[in-house]
XYZ file of C-alpha atoms in Angstrom:
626
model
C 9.887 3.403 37.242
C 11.427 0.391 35.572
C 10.205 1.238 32.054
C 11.108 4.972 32.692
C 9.580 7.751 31.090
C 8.800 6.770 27.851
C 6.174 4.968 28.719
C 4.687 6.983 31.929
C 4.257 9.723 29.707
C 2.223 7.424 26.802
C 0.127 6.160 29.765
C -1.021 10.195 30.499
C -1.246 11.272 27.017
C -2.859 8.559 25.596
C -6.655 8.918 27.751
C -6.755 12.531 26.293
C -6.865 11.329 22.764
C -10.485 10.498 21.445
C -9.322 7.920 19.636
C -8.497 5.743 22.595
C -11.755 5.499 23.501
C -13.143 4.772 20.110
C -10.743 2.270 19.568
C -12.082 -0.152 22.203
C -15.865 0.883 21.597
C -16.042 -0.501 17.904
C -13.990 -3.577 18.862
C -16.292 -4.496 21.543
C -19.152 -3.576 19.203
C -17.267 -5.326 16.221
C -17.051 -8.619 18.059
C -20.793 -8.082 19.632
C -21.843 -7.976 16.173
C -20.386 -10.945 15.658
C -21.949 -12.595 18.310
C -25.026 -11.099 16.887
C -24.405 -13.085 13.936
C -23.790 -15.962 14.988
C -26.884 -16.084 16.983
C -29.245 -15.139 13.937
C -27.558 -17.648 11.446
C -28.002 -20.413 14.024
C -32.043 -19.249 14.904
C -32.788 -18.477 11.670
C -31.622 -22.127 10.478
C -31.934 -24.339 13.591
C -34.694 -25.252 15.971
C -33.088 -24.483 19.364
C -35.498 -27.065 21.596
C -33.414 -27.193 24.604
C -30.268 -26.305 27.091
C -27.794 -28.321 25.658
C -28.816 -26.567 22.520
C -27.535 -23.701 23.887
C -24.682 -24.465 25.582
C -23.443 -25.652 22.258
C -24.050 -22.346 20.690
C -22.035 -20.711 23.498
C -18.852 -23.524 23.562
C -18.964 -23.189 19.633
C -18.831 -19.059 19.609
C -16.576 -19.053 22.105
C -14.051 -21.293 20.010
C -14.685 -18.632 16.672
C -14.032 -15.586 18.961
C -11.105 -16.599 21.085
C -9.013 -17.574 17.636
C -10.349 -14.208 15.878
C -9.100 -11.798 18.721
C -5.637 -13.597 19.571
C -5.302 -12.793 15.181
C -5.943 -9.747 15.788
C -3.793 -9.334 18.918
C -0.468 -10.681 16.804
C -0.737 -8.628 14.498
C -2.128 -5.192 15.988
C 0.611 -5.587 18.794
C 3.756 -7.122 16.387
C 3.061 -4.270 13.904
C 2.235 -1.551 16.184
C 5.630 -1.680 18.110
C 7.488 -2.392 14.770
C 5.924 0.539 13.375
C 6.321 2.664 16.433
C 10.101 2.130 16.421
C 10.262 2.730 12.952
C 8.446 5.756 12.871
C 11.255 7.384 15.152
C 14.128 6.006 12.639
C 12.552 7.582 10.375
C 12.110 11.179 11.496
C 15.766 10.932 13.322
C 14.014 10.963 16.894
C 15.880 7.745 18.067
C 18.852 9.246 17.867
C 17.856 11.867 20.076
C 16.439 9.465 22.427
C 19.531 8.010 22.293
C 21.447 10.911 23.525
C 19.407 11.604 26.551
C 19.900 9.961 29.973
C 17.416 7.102 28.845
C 19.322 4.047 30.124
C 18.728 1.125 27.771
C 16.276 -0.711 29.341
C 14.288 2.917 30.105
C 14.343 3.245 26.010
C 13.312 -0.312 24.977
C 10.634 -1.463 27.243
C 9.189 2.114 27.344
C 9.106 2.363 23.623
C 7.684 -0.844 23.693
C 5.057 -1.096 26.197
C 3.586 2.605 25.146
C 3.399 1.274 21.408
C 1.402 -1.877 23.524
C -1.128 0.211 25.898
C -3.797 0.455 22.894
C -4.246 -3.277 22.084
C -3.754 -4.430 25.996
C -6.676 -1.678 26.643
C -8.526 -4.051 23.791
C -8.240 -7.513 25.439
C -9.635 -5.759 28.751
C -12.251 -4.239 27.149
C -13.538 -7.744 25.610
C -13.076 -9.209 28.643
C -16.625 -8.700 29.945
C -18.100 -9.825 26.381
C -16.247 -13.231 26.482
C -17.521 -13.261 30.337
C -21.238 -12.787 29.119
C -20.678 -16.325 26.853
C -21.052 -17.975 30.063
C -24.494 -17.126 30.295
C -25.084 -19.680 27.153
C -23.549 -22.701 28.599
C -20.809 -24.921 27.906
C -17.939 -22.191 28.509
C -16.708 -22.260 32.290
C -14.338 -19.495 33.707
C -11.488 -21.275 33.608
C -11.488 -21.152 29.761
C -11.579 -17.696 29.907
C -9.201 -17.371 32.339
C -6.790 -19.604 30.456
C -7.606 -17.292 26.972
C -6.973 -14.095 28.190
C -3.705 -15.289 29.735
C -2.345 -17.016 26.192
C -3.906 -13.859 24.596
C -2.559 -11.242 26.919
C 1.070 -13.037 26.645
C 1.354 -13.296 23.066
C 0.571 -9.888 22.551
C 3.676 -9.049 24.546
C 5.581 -11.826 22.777
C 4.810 -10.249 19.715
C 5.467 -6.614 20.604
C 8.858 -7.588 21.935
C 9.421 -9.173 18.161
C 8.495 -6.292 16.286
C 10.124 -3.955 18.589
C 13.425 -6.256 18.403
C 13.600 -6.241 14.522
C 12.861 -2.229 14.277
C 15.649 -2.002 16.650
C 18.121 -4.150 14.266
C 17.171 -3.041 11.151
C 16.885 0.682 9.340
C 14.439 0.607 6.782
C 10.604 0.518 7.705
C 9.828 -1.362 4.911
C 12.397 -4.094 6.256
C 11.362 -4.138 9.723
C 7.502 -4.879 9.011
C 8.576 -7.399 6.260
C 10.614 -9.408 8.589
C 7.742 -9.319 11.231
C 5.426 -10.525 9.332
C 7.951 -13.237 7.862
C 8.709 -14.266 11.291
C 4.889 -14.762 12.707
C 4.312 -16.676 9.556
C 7.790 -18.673 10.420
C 6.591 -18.817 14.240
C 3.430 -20.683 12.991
C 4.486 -22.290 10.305
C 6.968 -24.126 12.225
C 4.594 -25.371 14.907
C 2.436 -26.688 12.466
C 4.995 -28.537 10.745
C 6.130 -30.459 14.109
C 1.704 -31.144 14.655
C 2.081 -33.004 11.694
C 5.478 -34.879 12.382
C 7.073 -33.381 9.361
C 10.225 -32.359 11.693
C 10.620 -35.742 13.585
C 14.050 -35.910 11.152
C 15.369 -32.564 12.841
C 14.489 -32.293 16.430
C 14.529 -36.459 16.700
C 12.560 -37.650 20.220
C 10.081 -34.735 21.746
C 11.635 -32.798 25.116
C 9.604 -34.666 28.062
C 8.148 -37.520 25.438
C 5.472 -34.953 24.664
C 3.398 -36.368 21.554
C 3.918 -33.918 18.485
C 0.445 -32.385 19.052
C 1.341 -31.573 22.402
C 5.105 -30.161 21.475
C 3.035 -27.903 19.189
C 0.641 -26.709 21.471
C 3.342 -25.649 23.680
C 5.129 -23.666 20.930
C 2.068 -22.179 19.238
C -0.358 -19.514 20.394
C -2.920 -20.783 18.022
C -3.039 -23.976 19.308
C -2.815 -22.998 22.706
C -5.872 -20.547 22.524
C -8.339 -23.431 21.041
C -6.725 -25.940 23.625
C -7.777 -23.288 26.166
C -11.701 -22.389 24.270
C -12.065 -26.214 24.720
C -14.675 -27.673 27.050
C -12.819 -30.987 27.188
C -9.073 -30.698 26.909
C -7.874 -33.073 24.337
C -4.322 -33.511 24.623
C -3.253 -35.922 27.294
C -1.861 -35.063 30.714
C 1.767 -36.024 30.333
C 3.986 -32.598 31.265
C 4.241 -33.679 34.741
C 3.911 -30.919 37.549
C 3.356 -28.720 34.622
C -0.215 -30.666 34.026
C -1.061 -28.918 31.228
C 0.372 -27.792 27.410
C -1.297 -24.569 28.007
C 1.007 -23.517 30.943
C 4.256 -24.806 29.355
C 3.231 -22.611 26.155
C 3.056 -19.321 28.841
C 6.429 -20.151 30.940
C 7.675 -20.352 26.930
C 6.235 -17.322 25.699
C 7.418 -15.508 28.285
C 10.932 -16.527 28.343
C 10.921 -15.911 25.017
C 9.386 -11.984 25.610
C 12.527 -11.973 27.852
C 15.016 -13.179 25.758
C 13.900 -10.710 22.790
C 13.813 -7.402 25.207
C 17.208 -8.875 27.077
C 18.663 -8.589 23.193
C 17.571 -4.959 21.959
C 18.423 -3.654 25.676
C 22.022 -5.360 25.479
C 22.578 -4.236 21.847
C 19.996 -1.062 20.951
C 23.363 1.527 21.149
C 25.332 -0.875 18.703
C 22.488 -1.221 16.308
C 21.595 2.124 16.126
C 22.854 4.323 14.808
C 23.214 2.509 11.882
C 25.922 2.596 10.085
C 24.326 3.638 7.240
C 23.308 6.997 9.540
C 27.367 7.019 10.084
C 28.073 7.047 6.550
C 25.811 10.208 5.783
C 28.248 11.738 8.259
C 31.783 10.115 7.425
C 32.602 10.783 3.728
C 31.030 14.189 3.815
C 33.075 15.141 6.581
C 36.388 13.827 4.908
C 34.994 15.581 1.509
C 34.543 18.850 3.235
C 37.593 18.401 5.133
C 39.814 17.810 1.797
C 38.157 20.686 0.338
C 39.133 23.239 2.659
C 42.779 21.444 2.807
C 43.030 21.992 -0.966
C 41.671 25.493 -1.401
C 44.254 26.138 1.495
C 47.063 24.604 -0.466
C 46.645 26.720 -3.638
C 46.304 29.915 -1.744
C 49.363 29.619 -0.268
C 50.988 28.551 -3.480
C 53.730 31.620 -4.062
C 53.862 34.046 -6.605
C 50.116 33.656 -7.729
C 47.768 36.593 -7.048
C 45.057 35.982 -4.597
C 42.330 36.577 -7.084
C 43.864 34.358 -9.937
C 44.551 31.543 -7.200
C 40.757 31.444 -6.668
C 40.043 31.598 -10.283
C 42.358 28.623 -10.952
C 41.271 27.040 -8.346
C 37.056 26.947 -8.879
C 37.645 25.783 -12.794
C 39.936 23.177 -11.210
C 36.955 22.057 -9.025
C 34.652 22.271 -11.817
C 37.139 20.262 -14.547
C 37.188 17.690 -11.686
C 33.821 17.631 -10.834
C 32.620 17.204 -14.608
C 35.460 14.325 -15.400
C 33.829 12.382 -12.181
C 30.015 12.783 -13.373
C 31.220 12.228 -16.893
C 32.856 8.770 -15.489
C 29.638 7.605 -13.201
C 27.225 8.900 -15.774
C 23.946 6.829 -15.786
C 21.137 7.693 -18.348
C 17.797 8.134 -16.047
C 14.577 7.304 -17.951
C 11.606 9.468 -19.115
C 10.181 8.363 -15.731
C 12.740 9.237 -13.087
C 10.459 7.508 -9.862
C 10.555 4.501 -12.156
C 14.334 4.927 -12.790
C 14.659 5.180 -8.883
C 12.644 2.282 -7.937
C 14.549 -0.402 -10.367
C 17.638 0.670 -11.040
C 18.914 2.381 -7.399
C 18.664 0.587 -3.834
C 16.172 2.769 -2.833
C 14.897 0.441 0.248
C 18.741 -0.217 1.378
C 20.371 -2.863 0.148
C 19.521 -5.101 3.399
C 16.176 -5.296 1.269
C 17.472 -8.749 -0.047
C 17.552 -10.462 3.232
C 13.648 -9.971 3.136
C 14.297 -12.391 0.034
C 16.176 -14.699 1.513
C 13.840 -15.197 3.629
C 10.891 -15.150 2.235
C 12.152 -17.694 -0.650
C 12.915 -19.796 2.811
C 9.496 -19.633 3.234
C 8.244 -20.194 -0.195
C 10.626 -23.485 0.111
C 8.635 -24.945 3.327
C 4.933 -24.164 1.623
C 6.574 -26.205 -1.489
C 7.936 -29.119 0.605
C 4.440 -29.066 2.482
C 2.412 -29.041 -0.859
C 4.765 -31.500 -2.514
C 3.900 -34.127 1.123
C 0.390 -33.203 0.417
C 0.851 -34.705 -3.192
C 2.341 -37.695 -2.674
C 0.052 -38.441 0.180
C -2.887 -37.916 -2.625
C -4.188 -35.303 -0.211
C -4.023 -32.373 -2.606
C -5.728 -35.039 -5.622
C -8.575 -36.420 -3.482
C -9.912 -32.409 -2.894
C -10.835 -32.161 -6.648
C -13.576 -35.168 -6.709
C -14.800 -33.591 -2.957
C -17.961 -31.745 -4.047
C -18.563 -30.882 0.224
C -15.176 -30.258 0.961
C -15.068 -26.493 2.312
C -11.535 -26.175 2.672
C -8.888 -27.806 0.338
C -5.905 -29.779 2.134
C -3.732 -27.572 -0.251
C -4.644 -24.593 0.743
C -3.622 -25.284 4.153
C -0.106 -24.526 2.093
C -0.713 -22.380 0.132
C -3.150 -19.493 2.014
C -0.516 -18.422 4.447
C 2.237 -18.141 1.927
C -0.768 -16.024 -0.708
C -1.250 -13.689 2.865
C 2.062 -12.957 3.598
C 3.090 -11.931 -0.251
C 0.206 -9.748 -0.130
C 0.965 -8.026 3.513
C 5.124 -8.078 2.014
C 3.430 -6.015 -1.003
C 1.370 -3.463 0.444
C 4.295 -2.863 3.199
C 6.184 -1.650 0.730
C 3.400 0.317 -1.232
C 2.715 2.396 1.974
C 5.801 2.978 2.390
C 6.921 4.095 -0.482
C 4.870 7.091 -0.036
C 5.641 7.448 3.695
C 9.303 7.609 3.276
C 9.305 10.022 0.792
C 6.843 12.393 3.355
C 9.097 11.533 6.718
C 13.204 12.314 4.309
C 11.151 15.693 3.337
C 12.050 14.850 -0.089
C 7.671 14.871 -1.411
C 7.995 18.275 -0.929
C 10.414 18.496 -3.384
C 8.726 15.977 -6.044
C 5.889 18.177 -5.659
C 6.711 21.808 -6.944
C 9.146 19.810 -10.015
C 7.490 19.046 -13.631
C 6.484 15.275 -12.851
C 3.410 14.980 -13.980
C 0.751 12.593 -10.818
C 0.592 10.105 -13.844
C 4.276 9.637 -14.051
C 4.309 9.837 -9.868
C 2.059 6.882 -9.561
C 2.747 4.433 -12.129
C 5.643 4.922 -11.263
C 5.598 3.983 -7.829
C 2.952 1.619 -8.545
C 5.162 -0.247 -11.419
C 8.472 -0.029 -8.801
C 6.780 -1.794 -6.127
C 5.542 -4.896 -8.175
C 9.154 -4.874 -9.689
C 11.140 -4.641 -6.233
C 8.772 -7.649 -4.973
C 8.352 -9.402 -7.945
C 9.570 -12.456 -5.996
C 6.427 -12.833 -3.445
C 4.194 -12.070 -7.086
C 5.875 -14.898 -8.939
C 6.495 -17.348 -6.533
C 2.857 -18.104 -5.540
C 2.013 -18.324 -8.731
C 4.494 -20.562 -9.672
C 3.505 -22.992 -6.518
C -0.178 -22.900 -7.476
C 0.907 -24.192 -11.358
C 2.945 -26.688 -9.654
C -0.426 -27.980 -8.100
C -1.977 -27.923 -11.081
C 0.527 -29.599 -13.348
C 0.568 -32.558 -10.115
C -3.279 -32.716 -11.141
C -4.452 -31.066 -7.836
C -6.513 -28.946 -9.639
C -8.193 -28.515 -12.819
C -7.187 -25.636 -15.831
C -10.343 -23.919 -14.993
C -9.706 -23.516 -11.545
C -5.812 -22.610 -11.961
C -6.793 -19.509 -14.640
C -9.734 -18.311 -12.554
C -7.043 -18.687 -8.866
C -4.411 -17.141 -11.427
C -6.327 -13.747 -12.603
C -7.544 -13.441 -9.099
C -4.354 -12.900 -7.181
C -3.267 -10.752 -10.078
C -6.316 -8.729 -9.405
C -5.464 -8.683 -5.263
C -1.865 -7.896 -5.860
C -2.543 -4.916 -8.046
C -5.296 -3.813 -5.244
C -2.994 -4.187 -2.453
C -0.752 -2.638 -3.914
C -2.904 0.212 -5.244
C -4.233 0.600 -1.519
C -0.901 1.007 -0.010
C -0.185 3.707 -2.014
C -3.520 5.631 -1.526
C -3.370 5.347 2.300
C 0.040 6.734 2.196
C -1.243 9.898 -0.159
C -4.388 10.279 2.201
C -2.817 10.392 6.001
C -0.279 12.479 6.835
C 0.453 10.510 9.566
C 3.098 7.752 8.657
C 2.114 5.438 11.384
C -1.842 5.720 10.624
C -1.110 5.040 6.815
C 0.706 1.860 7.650
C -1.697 0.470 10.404
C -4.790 1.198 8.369
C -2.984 -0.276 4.576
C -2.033 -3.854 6.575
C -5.248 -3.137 8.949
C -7.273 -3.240 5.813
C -5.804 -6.186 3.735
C -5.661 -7.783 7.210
C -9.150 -7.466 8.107
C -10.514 -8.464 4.991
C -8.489 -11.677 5.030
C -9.971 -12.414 8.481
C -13.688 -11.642 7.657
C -13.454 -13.724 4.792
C -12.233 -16.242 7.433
C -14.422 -15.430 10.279
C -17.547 -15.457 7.537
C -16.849 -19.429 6.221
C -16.416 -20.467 10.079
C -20.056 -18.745 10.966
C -21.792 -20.591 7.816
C -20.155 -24.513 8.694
C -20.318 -23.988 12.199
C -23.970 -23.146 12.828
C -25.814 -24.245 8.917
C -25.295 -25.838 5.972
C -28.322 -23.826 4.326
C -25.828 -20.925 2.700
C -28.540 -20.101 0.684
C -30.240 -18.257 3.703
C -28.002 -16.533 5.459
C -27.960 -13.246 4.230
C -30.621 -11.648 6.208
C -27.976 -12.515 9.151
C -24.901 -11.186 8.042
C -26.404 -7.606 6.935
C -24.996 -6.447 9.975
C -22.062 -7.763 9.398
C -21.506 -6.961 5.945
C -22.446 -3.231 6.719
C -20.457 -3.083 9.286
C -17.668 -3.753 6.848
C -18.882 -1.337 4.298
C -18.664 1.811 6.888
C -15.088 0.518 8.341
C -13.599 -0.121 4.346
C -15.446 3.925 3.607
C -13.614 5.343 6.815
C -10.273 3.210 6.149
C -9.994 4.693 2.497
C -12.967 7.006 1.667
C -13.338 9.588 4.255
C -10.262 11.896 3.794
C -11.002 11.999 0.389
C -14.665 11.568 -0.250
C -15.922 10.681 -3.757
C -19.025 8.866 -5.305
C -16.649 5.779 -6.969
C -15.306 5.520 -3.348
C -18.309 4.980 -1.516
C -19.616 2.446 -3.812
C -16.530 0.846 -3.494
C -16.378 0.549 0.226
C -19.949 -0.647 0.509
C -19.728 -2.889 -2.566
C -16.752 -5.009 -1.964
C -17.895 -6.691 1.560
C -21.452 -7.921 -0.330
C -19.316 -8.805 -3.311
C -17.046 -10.793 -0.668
C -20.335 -12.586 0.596
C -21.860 -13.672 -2.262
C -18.198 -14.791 -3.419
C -17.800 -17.169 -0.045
C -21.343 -18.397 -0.352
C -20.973 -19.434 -3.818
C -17.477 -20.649 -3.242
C -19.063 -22.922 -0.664
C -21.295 -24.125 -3.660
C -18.631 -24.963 -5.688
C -19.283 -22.016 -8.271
C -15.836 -20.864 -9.363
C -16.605 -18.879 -12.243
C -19.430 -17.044 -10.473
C -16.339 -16.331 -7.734
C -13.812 -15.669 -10.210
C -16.420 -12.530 -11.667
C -18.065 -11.173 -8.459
C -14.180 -10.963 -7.377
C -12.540 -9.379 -10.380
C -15.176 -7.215 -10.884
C -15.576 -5.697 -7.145
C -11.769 -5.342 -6.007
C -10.696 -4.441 -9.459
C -13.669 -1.605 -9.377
C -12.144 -0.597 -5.777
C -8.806 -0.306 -7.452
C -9.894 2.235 -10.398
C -11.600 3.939 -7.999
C -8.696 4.765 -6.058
C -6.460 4.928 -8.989
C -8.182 6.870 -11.217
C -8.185 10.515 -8.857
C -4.320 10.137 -7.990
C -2.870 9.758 -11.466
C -5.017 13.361 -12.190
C -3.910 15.754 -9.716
C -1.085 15.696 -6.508
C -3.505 15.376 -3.742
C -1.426 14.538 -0.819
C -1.597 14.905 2.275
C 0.688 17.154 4.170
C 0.363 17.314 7.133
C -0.443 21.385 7.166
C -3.039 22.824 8.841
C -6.298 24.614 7.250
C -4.632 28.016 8.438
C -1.501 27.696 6.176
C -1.027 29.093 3.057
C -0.575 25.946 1.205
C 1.003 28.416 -1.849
């Protein structure tokens, strides 16, 4: 086959595994429940008196779902190849791979594809769900049709990304950064030309496409609720194209090629890296002067054999002592804490993740700044019914990415130090777990102290531009502090509790991920089917349950404890009560309900790490753990 082995043998293994069958079984239930949902919000609040009634239940569910599963497709399938790839860096497998009879092309797409076969099992396994939404009315088959094919593309587009950028670069904690940088970037950028910001840089639109319809063609977001619409709205102007939504697939696709064309032409000069070539380089010339010296004094005449080698070890001591005497640094009481600020312990590369991400904070600031001048951002404050600021249309993305950039780098903290074998050692010295985790803890907010400050600083700027009150910037102010030291907090937990460094990463970002997009998912059920928020819990105890049992299993399960459990079934009511009285324009009550349940989460997890070691090997119950 094309894709070679790699991937032939993924597609055997992987129907043996339980887990590929549970997978697509609570995503089919997950977004059933949804449906669910939506259905008893709507009943319970509306008097459904005829057809069309129903058809606009079904065209307006349809729109929620198709959005919620191509978000979870980009980033299931982006970080699941990135992490894949990563995974083998870091146990030293690619370089094996590398020395087999793989041909390029055999290696990348394989790799690739088998990191792929869960989440394109997922959008087949929906498929019959989104089918039964015809049954309501006001979806036709065509809009399915045209979902499934933007949604089944972009998950390949996005593989082929996160494979690409594990392929270039070394460091795990680099490759997911970037990936996520780059989505945000990808959309970012789309939006930007929708709104005619970047008339200036591209000047007149290829084909004298309007910007909405440029956008559309660039963006998978756009394209998916062009495609969940009844009525197209964009204009027929693409010639024999006809349509936005097939221009975005010929792009996405060329794009998918262009990525995989780039890893296959250059996986052999990226890797290894030349940081793998050093580890082998200046030890080899050490060694090799070593021996060329000790062979040098014995044959130095007239000198016994046994005083040669006496003279010869102090000599190699006296030098050894004057060169650790000349790079002397003082470590602290803390040595993690010493290692995580003073020493590049992500690889130096760790600053083009600034770069960039300062690129980024620079585009959310020119956006907020338009926003300002255009009184957008002012008018929101006076706008008791507005659900959704104009400034958070800024702001939100660049708040989701610092947090994802955060708890990267918290997982993998831990996960590094399991895959270089060097927790083993950590464990049997005198560090004491309290010195261990605030340690790790306090290096992590250090090392990314840019995506901490730099939110915070935009969200002043908005206030001191009067686009929000004082009360509203300390309440928005304490409350990312309290989500950054969670995320944080929960990246380093997962990576204690699974031994497994590719589980601990997909369920950290799974979980800050998913409870971004059920906060999301949960204001689009309320405005699209009631204003009575009062009344809607009865219909999301399902939902909210269902979150409680996922957050348990995602942190609770391996380690089971009383604080946990309250935690995990806590933090989604907490999380509903916060959006409905958000939606009532109750900030303080927010401000509380938040602090109080994510900060509880984050004791709870806390707490039982800084008093005892309890990581997770990866040994079996039959080995003497002694």
């Amino acid at each position: 086959m094309f894709i070679g082995p790699v991937f032939t043998r993924e597609a055997a293994v992987t129907p043996r595994r339980s887990k590929f069958y549970t997978y697509r079984t609570v995503y089919v239930a997950a977004l059933f429940l949804l449906m669910c949902t939506a259905w008893l919000v709507m009943a319970g609040t509306q008097i459904i008196r005829n057809v069309g009634d129903m058809a606009r239940f079904g065209a307006v569910l349809f729109q929620i779902l198709a959005p919620i599963q191509l978000s979870l497709v980009i980033f299931f399938a982006a970080f699941s190849s990135a992490s894949a790839v990563a995974l083998e860096k870091d146990k030293k497998t690619l370089i094996l791979l590398l020395m087999t009879r793989l041909n390029n092309s055999e290696l990348v797409l394989g790799k690739m594809l088998a990191s792929l076969l869960n989440v394109l099992v997922l959008i087949l396994a929906a498929l019959p769900l989104f089918t039964a939404i015809v049954l309501f009315g006001g979806v036709s088959p065509s809009q399915i049709i045209y979902v499934f094919l933007v949604t089944f593309v972009t998950a390949i587009a996005a593989g082929s990304l996160g494979s690409t950028l594990a392929l270039w670069r070394e460091k795990t904690f680099q490759t997911l950064s970037l990936t996520a940088l780059s989505i945000v970037f990808w959309l970012g950028f789309c939006e930007a030309i929708a709104a005619g910001a970047l008339t200036w840089l591209i000047g007149d639109m290829p084909l004298g496409m309007a910007p909405d319809t440029l956008a559309t063609a660039l963006s998978p977001i756009r394209a998916v609720l062009e495609a969940a619409r009844p009525f197209p709205t964009l204009s027929i102007e693409l010639g024999a194209l006809g349509n936005p939504i097939w221009l975005y697939l010929v792009i996405a696709c060329g794009t998918t090629l262009a990525l995989n064309g780039l890893s296959i032409a250059l996986v052999r000069v990226w890797n290894p890296s030349r940081e793998a070539r050093r580890d082998f380089g200046p030890k080899a010339e050490t060694q090799e002067s070593i021996w060329g010296a000790e062979h040098d004094l014995a044959q130095k005449p007239g000198k016994p054999a046994a005083e040669s080698d006496e003279s010869r070890r102090s000599e190699h001591v006296d030098a050894r002592t004057r060169k650790m005497q000349s790079n002397h640094r003082q470590v602290w009481d803390n040595p993690v804490l010493w290692r995580e600020t003073q020493t590049w312990a992500y690889g130096r590369k760790v600053i083009i993740i600034r770069v960039v991400y300062m690129l980024l904070v620079a585009a959310a600031a020119a956006a907020l700044h338009q926003l300002i001048l255009s009184n957008a951002a002012k008018s929101v404050v006076d706008q008791m019914g507005a659900i959704i600021p104009d400034a958070a249309q800024a702001l939100t993305p660049l708040y989701l990415v610092s947090m994802v950039i955060v708890n990267a780098l918290a997982v993998t903290s831990i996960t590094n130090e399991r895959d270089g074998r060097s927790l083993d050692i950590l464990l049997v010295t005198d560090l004491t777990p309290r010195e261990f985790i605030f340690g790790k803890l306090m290096g992590v907010l250090w090392v990314t102290k840019e995506m901490v400050i730099a939110p915070l600083l935009l969200t002043f700027y908005l206030w001191w531009q009067d686009g929000m009150n004082t009360e509203n910037l300390v309440f928005l102010s304490l409350g990312l502090a309290v989500m950054y030291l969670f995320v944080t907090t929960l990246g380093i937990h997962c990576g204690m509790i699974y031994a497994s460094s590719r589980v601990a990463i997909g369920v950290s970002l799974g979980t800050v991920f998913f409870l971004f997009l059920g906060v999301i998912t949960c204001i689009l059920l309320m405005i699209s089917f009631s204003d009575s928020f009062h009344f809607q819990l009865f219909p999301f105890l399902g939902f909210i349950a269902g979150g409680g049992l996922g957050l348990y299993v995602a942190i609770g399960h391996r380690n089971p404890s009383p604080a946990i459990a309250t935690a995990a079934f806590v933090v989604p009511l907490a999380t509903f009560y916060a959006i409905t009285t958000l939606l009532l324009n109750k900030n303080l009550e927010v401000f509380l309900v938040t602090a109080f349940s994510y900060g509880f989460t984050t004791f709870a997890m806390l707490i039982p790490a800084i008093y005892e070691f309890d990581v997770e090997m990866g040994r079996t119950s039959g080995q003497d753990d002694s």
